[in-house]
Coordinates of C-alpha atoms in Angstrom, one line a residue:
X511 CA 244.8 -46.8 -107.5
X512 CA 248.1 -46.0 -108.8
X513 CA 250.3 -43.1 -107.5
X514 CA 252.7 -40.7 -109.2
X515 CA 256.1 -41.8 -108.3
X516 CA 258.3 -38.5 -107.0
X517 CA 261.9 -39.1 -107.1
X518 CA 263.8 -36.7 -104.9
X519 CA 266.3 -35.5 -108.0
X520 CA 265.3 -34.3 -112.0
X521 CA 267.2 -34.1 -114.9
X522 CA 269.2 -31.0 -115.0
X523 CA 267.3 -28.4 -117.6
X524 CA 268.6 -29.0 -121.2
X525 CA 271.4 -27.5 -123.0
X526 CA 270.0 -25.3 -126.2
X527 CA 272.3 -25.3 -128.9
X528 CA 273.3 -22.0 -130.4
X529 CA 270.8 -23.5 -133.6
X530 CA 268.3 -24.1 -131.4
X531 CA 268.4 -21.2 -129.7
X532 CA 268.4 -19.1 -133.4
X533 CA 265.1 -21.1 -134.3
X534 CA 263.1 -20.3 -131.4
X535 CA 264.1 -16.2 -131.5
X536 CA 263.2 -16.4 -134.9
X537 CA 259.7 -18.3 -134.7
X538 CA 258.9 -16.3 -132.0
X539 CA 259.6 -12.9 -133.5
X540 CA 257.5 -14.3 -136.1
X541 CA 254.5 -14.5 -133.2
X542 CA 255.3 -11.1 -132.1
X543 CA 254.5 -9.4 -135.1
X544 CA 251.9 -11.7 -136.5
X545 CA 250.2 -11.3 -133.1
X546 CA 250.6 -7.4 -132.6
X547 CA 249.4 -6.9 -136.3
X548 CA 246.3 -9.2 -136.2
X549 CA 245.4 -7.7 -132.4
X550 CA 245.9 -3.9 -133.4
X551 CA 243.6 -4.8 -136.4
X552 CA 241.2 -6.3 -134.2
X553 CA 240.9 -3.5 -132.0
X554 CA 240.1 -0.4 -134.3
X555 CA 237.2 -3.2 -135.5
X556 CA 236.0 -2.6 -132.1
X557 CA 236.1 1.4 -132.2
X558 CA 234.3 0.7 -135.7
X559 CA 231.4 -1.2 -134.4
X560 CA 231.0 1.2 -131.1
X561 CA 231.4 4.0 -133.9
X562 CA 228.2 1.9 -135.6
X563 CA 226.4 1.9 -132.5
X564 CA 226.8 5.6 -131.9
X565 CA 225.7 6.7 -135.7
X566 CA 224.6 3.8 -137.3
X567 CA 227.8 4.1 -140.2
X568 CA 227.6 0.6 -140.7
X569 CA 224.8 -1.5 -142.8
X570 CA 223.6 -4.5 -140.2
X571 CA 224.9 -7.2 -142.1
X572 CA 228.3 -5.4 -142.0
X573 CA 228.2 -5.1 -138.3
X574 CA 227.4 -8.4 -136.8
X575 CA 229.9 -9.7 -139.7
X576 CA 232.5 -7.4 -137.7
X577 CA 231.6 -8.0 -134.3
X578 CA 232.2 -11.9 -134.9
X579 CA 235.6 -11.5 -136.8
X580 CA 236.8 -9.3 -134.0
X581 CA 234.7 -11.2 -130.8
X582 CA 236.2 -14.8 -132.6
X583 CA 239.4 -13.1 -133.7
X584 CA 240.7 -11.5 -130.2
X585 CA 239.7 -14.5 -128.1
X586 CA 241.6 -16.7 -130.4
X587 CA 244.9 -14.8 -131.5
X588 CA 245.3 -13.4 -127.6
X589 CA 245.3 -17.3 -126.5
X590 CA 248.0 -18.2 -129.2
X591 CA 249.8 -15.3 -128.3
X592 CA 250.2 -16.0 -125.1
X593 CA 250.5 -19.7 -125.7
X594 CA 253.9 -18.5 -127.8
X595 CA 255.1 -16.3 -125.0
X596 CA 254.8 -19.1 -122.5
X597 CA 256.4 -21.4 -124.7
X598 CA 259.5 -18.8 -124.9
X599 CA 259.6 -17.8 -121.0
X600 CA 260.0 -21.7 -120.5
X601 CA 262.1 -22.7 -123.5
X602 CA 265.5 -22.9 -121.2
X603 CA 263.8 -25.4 -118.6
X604 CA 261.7 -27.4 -121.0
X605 CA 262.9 -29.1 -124.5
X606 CA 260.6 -28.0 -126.8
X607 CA 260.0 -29.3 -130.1
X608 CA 260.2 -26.1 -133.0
X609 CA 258.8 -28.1 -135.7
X610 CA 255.9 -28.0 -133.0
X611 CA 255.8 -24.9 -132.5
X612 CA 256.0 -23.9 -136.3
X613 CA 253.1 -26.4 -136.9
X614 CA 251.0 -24.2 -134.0
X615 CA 251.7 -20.8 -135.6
X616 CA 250.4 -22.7 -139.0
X617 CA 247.6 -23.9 -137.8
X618 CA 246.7 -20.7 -135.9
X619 CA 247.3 -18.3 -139.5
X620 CA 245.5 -20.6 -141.4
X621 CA 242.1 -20.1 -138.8
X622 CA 242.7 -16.7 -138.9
X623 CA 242.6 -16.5 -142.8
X624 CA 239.3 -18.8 -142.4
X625 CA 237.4 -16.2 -140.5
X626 CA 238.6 -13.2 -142.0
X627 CA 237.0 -14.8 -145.2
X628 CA 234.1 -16.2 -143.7
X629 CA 233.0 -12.9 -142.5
X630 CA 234.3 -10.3 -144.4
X631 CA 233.6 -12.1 -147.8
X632 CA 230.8 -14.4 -146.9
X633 CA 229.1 -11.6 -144.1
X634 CA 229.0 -15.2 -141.7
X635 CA 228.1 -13.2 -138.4
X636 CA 226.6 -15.5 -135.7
X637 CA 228.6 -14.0 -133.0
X638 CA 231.6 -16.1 -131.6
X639 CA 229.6 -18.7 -130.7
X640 CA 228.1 -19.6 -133.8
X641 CA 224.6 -21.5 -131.4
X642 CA 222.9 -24.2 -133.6
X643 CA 220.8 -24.1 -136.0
X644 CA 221.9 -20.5 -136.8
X645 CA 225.3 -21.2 -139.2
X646 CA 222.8 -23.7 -141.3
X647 CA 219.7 -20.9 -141.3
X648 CA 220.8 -17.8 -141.8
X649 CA 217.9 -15.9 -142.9
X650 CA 215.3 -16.1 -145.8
X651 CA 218.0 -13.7 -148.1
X652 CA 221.3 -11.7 -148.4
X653 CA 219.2 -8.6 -148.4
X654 CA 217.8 -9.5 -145.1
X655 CA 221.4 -10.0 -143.9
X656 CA 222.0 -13.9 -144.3
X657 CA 224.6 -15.5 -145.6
X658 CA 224.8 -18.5 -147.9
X659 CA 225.5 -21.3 -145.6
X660 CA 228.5 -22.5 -147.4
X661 CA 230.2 -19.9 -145.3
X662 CA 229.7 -21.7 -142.6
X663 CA 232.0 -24.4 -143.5
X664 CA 234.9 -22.1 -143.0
X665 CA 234.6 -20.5 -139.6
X666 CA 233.6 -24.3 -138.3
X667 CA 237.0 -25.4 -139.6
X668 CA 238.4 -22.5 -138.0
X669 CA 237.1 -23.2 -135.0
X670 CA 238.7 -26.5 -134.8
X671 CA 241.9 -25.2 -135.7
X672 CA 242.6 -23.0 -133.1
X673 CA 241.3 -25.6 -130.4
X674 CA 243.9 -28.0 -132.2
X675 CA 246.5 -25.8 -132.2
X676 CA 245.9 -25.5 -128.2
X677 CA 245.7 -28.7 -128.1
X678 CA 249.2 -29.4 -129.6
X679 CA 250.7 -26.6 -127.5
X680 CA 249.2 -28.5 -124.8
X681 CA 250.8 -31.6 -125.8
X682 CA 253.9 -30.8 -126.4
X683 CA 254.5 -28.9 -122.7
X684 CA 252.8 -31.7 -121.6
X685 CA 255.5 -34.2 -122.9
X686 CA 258.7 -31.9 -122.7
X687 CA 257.7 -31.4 -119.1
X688 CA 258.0 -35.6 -118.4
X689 CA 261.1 -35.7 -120.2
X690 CA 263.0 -32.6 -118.2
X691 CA 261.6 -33.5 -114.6
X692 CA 261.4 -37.7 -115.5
X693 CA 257.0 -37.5 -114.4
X694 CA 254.5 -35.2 -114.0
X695 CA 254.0 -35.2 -110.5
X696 CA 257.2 -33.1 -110.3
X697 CA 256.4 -31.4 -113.5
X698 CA 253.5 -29.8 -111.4
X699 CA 254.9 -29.7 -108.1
X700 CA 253.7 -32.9 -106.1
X701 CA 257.2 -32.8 -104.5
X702 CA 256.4 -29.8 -103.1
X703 CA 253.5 -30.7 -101.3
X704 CA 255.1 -34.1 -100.5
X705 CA 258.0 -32.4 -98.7
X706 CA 260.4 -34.5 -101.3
X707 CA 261.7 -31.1 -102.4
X708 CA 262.1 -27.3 -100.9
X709 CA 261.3 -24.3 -102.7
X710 CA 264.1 -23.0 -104.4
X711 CA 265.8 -26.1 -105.2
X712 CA 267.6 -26.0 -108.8
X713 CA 265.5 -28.9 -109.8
X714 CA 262.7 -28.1 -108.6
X715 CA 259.7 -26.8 -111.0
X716 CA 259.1 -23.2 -111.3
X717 CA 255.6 -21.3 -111.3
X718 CA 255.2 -20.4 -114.7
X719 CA 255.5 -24.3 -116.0
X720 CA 252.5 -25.5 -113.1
X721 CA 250.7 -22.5 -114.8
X722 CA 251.4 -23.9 -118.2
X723 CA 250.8 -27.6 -116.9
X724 CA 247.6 -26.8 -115.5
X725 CA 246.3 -25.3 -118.8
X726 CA 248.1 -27.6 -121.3
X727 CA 245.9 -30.4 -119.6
X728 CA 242.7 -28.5 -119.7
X729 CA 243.8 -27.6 -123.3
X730 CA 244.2 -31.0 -124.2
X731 CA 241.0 -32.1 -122.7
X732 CA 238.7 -29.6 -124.0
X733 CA 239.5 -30.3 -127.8
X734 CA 237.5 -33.3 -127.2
X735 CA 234.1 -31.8 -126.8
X736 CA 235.2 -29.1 -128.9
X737 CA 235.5 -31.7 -132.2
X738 CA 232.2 -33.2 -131.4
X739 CA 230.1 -30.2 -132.1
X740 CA 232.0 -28.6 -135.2
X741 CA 231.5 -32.0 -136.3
X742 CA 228.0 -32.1 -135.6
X743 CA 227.7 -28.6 -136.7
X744 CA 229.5 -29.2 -140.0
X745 CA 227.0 -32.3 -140.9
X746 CA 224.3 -30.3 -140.3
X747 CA 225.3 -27.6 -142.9
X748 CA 226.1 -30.3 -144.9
X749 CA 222.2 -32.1 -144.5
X750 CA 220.1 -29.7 -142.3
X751 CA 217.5 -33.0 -142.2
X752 CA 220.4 -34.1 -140.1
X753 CA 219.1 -32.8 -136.1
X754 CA 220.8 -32.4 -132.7
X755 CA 219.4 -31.1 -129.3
X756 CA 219.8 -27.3 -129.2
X757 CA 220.9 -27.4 -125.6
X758 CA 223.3 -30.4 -126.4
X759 CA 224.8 -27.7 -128.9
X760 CA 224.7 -24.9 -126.5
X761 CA 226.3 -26.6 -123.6
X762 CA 229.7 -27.9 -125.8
X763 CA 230.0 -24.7 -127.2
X764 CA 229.8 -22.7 -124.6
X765 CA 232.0 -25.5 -122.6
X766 CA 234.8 -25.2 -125.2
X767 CA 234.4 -21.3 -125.6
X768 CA 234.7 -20.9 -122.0
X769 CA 237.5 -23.0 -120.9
X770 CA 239.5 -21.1 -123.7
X771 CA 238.7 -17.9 -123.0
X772 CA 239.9 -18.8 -119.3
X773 CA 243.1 -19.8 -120.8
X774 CA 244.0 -16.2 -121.9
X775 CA 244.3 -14.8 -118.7
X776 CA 245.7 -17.8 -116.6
X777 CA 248.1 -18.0 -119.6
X778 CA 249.1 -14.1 -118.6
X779 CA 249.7 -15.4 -114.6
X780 CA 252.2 -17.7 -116.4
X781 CA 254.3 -14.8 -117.9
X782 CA 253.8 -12.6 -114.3
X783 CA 256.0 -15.3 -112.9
X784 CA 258.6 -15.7 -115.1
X785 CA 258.6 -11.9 -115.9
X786 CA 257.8 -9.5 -112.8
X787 CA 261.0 -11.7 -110.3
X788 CA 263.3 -9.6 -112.8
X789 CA 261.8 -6.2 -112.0
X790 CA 261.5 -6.7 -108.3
X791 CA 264.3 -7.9 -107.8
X792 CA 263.3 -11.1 -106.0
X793 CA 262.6 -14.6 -106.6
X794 CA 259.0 -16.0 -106.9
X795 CA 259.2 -19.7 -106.1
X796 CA 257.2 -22.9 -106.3
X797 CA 255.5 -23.4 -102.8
X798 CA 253.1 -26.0 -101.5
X799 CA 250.5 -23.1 -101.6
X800 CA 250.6 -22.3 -105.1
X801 CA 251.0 -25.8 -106.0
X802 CA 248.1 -26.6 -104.4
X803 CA 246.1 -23.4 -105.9
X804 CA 247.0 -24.4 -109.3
X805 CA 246.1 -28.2 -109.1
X806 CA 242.8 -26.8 -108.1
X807 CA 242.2 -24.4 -110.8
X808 CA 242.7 -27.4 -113.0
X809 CA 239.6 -29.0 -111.8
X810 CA 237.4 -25.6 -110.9
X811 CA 237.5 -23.9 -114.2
X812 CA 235.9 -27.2 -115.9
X813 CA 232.5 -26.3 -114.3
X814 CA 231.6 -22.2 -114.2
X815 CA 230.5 -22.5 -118.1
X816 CA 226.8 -23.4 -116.3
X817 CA 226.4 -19.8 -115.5
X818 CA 226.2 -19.2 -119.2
X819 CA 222.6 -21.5 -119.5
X820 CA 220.6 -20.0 -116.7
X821 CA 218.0 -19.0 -118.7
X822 CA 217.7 -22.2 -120.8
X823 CA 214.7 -23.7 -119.0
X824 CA 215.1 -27.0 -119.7
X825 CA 218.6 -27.0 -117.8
X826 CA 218.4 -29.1 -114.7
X827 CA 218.7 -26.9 -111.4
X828 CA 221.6 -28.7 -110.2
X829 CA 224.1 -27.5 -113.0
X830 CA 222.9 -24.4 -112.3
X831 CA 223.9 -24.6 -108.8
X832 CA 227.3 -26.2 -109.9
X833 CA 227.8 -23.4 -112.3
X834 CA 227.0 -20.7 -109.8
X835 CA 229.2 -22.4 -106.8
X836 CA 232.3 -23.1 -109.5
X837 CA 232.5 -19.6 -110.5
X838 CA 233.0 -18.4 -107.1
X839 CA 235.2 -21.1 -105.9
X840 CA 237.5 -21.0 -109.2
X841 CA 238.2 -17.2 -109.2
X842 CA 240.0 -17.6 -105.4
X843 CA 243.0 -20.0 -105.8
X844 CA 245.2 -19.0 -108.5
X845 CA 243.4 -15.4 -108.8
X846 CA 244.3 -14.7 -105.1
X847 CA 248.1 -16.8 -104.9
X848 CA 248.8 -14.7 -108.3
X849 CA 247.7 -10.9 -107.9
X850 CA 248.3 -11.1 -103.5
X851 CA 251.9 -12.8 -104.4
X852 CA 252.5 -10.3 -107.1
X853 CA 251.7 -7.3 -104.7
X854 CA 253.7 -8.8 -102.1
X855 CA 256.8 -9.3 -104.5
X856 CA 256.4 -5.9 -105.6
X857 CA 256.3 -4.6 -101.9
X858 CA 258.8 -1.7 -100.7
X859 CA 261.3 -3.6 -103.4
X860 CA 262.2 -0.5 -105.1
X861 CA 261.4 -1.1 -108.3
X862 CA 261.1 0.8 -111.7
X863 CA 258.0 0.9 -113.2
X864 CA 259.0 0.5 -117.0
X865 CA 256.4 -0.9 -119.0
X866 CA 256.9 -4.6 -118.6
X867 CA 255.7 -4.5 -114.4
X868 CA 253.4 -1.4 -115.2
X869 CA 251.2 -3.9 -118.0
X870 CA 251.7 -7.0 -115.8
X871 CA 250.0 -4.7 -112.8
X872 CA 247.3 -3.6 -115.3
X873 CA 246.5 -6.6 -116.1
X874 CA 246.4 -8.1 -112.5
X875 CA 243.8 -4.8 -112.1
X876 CA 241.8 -6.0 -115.5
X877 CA 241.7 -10.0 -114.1
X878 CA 240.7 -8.5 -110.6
X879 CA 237.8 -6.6 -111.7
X880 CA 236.5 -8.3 -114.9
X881 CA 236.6 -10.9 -112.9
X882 CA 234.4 -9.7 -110.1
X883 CA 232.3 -8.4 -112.8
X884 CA 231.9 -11.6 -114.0
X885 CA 231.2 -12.8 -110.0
X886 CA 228.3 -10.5 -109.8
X887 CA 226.4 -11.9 -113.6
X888 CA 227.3 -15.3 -112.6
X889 CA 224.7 -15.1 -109.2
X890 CA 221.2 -16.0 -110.8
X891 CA 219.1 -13.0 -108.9
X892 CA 221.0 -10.6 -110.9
X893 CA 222.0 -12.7 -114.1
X894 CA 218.3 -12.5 -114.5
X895 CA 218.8 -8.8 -115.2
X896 CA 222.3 -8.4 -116.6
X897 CA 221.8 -11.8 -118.9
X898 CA 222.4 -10.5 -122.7
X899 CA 222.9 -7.4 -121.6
X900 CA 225.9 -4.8 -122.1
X901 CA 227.4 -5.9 -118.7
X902 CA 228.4 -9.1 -120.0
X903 CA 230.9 -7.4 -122.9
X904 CA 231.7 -5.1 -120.0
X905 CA 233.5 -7.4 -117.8
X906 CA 234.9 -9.3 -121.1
X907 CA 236.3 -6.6 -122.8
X908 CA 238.0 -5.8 -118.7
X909 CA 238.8 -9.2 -118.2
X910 CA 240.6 -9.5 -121.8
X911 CA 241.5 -6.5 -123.2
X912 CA 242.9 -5.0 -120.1
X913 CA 243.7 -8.1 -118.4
X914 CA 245.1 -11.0 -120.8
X915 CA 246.4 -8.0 -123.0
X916 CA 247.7 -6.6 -121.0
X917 CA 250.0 -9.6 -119.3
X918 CA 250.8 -10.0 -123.1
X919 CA 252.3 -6.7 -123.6
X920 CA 254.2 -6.9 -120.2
X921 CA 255.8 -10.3 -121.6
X922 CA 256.7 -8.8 -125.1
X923 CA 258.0 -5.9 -124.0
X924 CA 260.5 -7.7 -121.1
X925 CA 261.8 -10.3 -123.7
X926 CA 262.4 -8.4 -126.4
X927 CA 266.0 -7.3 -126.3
X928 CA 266.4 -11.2 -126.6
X929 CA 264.3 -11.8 -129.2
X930 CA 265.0 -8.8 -131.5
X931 CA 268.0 -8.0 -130.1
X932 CA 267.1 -4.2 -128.9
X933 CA 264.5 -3.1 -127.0
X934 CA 261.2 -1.6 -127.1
X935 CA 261.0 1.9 -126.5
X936 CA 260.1 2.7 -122.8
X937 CA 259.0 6.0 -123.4
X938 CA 256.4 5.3 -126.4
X939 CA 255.6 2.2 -124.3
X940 CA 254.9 4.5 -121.3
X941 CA 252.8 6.8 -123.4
X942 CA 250.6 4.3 -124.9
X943 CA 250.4 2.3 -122.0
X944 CA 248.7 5.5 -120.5
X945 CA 246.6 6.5 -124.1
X946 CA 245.3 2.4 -123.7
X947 CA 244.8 2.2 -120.1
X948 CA 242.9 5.6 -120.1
X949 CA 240.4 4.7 -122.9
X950 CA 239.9 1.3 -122.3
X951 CA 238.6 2.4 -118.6
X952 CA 236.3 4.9 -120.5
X953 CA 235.2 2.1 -122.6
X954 CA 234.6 -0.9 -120.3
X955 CA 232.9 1.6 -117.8
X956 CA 230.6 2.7 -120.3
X957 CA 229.7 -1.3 -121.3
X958 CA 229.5 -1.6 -117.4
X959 CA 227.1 1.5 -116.9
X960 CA 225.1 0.0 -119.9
X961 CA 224.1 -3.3 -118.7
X962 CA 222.8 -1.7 -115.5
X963 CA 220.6 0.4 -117.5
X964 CA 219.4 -3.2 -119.8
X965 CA 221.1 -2.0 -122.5
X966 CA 221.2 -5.4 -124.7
X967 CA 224.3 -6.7 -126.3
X968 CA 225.2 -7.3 -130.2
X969 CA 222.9 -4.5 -131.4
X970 CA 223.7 -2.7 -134.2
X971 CA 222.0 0.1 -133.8
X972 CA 218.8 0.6 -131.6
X973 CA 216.2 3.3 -130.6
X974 CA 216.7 3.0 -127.0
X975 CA 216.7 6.3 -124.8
X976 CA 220.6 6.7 -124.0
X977 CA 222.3 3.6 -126.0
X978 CA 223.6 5.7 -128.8
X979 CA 224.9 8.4 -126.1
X980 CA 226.9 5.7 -123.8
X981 CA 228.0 4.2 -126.9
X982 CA 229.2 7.6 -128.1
X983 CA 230.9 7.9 -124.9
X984 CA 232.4 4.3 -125.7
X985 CA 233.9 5.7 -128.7
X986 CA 235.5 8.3 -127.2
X987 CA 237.5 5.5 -125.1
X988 CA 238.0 3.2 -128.3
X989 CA 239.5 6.4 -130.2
X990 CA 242.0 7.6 -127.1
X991 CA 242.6 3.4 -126.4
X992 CA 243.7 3.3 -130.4
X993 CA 246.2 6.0 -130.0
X994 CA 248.4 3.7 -127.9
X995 CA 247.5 0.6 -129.7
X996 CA 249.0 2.6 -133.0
X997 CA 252.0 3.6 -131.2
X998 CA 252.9 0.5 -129.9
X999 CA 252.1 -1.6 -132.6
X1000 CA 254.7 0.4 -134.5
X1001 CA 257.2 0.6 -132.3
X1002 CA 256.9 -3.2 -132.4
X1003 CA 257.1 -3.3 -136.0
X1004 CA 260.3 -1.0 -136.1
X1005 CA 262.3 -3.4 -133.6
X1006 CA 261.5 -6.6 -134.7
X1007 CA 261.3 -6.5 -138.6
X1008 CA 264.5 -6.0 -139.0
X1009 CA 265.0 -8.5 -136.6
X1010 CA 263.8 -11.6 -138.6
X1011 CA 267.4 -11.6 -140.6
X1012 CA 268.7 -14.8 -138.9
X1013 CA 272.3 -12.2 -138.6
X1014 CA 271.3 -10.5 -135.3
X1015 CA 272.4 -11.5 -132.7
X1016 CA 270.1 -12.6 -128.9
X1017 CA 272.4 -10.9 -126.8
X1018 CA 272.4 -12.6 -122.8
X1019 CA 270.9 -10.2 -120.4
X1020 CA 272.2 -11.6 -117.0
X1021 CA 270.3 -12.3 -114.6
X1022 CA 269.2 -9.8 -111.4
X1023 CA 270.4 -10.2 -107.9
X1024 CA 267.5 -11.8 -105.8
X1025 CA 266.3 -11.2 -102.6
X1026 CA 263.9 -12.4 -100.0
X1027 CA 260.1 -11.8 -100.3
X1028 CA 258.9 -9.7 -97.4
X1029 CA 256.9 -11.0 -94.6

């Protein structure tokens, strides 16, 4: 077997030119406000369909149309949002291609377009995951809220344009990280655990890239299964003769859907590193510890998507094991290095809690907690009950909206001043974090209370004693949650639109003194 090489030096981190550093403020202001527009739109869809589930305003066609524009929508433009804030934390340390990263925000518009047209004009509403034969057989008639298949055709596409576009992000860290530390073993951190280097060293690898590492390899791996079923999917709607294994389908879609979901919020423990040092006033360094956590991450999240197919009877009993034993193992390592080592950086340092650490801390709380609500439906005694019920949007909507969300906010509103060249507003970023925070509790809780009463998910509207009262409640937490997303949203569109002229400037902002990290 052959081994990594670790030389004891790297290349020092590359020299940006000033036009470099022009094009990636621009493309990634361009992000910012693609991103905040598409994810605020995304979000009053979801007070819209809790607001069908309370009174039934919506026709049913309408709402499962709605529920898979904004179930596909947020998953995909909250991973490519983070993917671009990663991609600017480590733009000084890693030379990154912009034509790549152009290419990315291309390919990601162009899916979103694909969906919003697929379910808003065709009424395509599968749900995100869009199980086989369902895209190619959608119902006996429009009236009976089908859609002509053709639709099809263009969420499939957009489908494999987002895991593309993943993919290439992928790539390209992949390839700039070779080139700035000379092989990946000290891309990731192997001379760390090797005793080669020391933490701290100026040449040594930071956090935030072994974050990115880990998931540009995963991203560049799950594209693979991820082409073989929209291929299968698309020759199907194409020749419906044409026949695959229903559990084949299931288990690569749910296999691709997972591992990019996951992405979101180990994406957001990315930023936390770069961002939350600056704020505490301390450094969070590479250690054989995290390395280690990470590297195993990068294996552990492969296998949890099992928990998803307990109820498929024809799945062998040993995935099911597999999936139940992966879930638990793959939410200690980075979860517990990340959210105990942000606490501990944070620890009796003093420091201000402006909106940048106050989202980063919310979302360690909304990966903490959709994540143990995730724990408890991935153990088969209670899946059996909490399967396809409420609970499973419950510790979603936590683990994404108030986790991966959140870490993106925190990252937007700490680089800023460098991208638009002025900052956010603290105090309407205070205020909303507060308006958001407050209803999205309200709302997850109320998704949370739901499963435990069997309460089943992607309903319209049912006659079932209490769902139209929890939902009600729901949609009190959607409307107060909607406040802040309006306020920030446009205080985001006040700094950076005027921010795209190419004239402003990206003034430095130097960096913090440092101190240790508490015992």
């Amino acid at each position: 077997m052959t081994t990594i090489p670790i030389t004891p030096q790297a290349p020092a981190a590359p020299q940006w030119s000033t036009h470099a550093n022009e094009a990636n403020r621009r493309m990634t202001a361009i992000w910012v406000v693609t991103g905040g527009v598409l994810l605020a739109g995304l979000a009053l869809l979801g007070l819209l369909l809790r607001l069908t589930q309370s009174t039934g305003v919506l026709p049913d066609r309408w709402f499962y149309a709605i529920l898979t524009l904004h179930g596909a929508g947020m998953v995909a433009v909250t991973l490519m949002a983070l993917a671009a804030t990663v991609w600017y934390i480590v733009r000084d340390e890693l030379p990154l291609s912009h034509r790549v990263n152009v290419t990315i925000y291309c390919l990601a518009v162009t899916a979103a377009v694909l969906v919003v047209i697929a379910t808003l004009a065709g009424h395509f509403g599968t749900g995100w995951t869009f199980l086989y034969p369902l895209p190619s057989h959608p119902g006996p008639s429009a009236a009976m809220g089908g859609w002509n298949p053709a639709w099809s055709y263009l969420y499939e596409v957009a489908v494999a344009l987002v895991a593309l576009a993943f993919a290439l992000w992928g790539a390209e860290i992949l390839r700039a990280g070779v080139v700035r530390f000379g092989n990946p073993g000290r891309m990731f951190g192997l001379d760390l655990v090797s005793g080669h280097s020391k933490p701290g060293d100026p040449n040594t690898t930071t956090p935030s890239i072994i974050a990115a590492g880990v998931m540009a390899v995963n991203g560049v791996f799950t594209v693979i299964p991820g082409a073989v079923i929209v291929i299968l999917m698309l020759i199907n709607n194409a020749n419906t003769s044409f026949t695959m294994p229903a559990l084949f389908a299931k288990e690569l879609i749910y296999f691709t859907g997972h591992m990019l979901v996951n992405f979101d919020i180990y994406l957001g423990a990315a930023i936390a590193y770069a961002v939350l040092p600056a704020y505490a006033k301390r450094p969070w360094q590479a250690n054989r510890v995290l390395v280690l956590a990470w590297l195993s991450t990068m294996i552990l999240i492969i296998f949890p998507y099992f928990h998803h197919l307990y109820m498929d009877f024809a799945q062998p009993t040993g995935l099911a094991i597999v999936g139940q034993v992966a879930s638990y193992a793959s939410a200690l390592p980075s979860a517990v290095v990340t959210i105990f080592g942000g606490v501990l950086l944070v620890y009796r340092s003093g420091m201000k809690w402006t909106p940048a650490p106050l989202f980063l801390f919310a979302g360690f709380a909304g990966w903490t907690i959709g994540g143990v609500g995730a724990l408890i439906d991935s153990t088969p005694s209670v899946n059996e009950y909490f399967h396809n019920t409420l609970w499973v949007p419950g510790h979603f909507h936590t683990y994404m909206a108030l986790g991966a969300v959140m870490f993106l906010l925190g990252g937007v509103y700490h680089a800023t001043p460098l991208i638009a060249g002025k900052p956010l507003s603290e105090r309407i970023g205070s205020i909303g974090a507060r308006f958001i925070l407050t209803g999205g509790w309200i709302v997850v809780l109320t998704f949370f209370a739901s499963g435990a009463m069997s309460i089943p998910r992607r309903y319209a509207h049912v006659s079932i004693p209490r769902f139209e009262a929890m939902a009600t409640i729901g949609l009190v937490g959607a409307c107060i949650a909607a406040i802040g997303v309006l306020m920030i949203a446009g205080d985001v569109l006040r700094v950076y639109l005027p921010g795209l002229s190419p004239q402003v400037p990206s003034p430095p902002v130097p960096a913090p003194p440092l101190e240790e990290v508490p015992s």
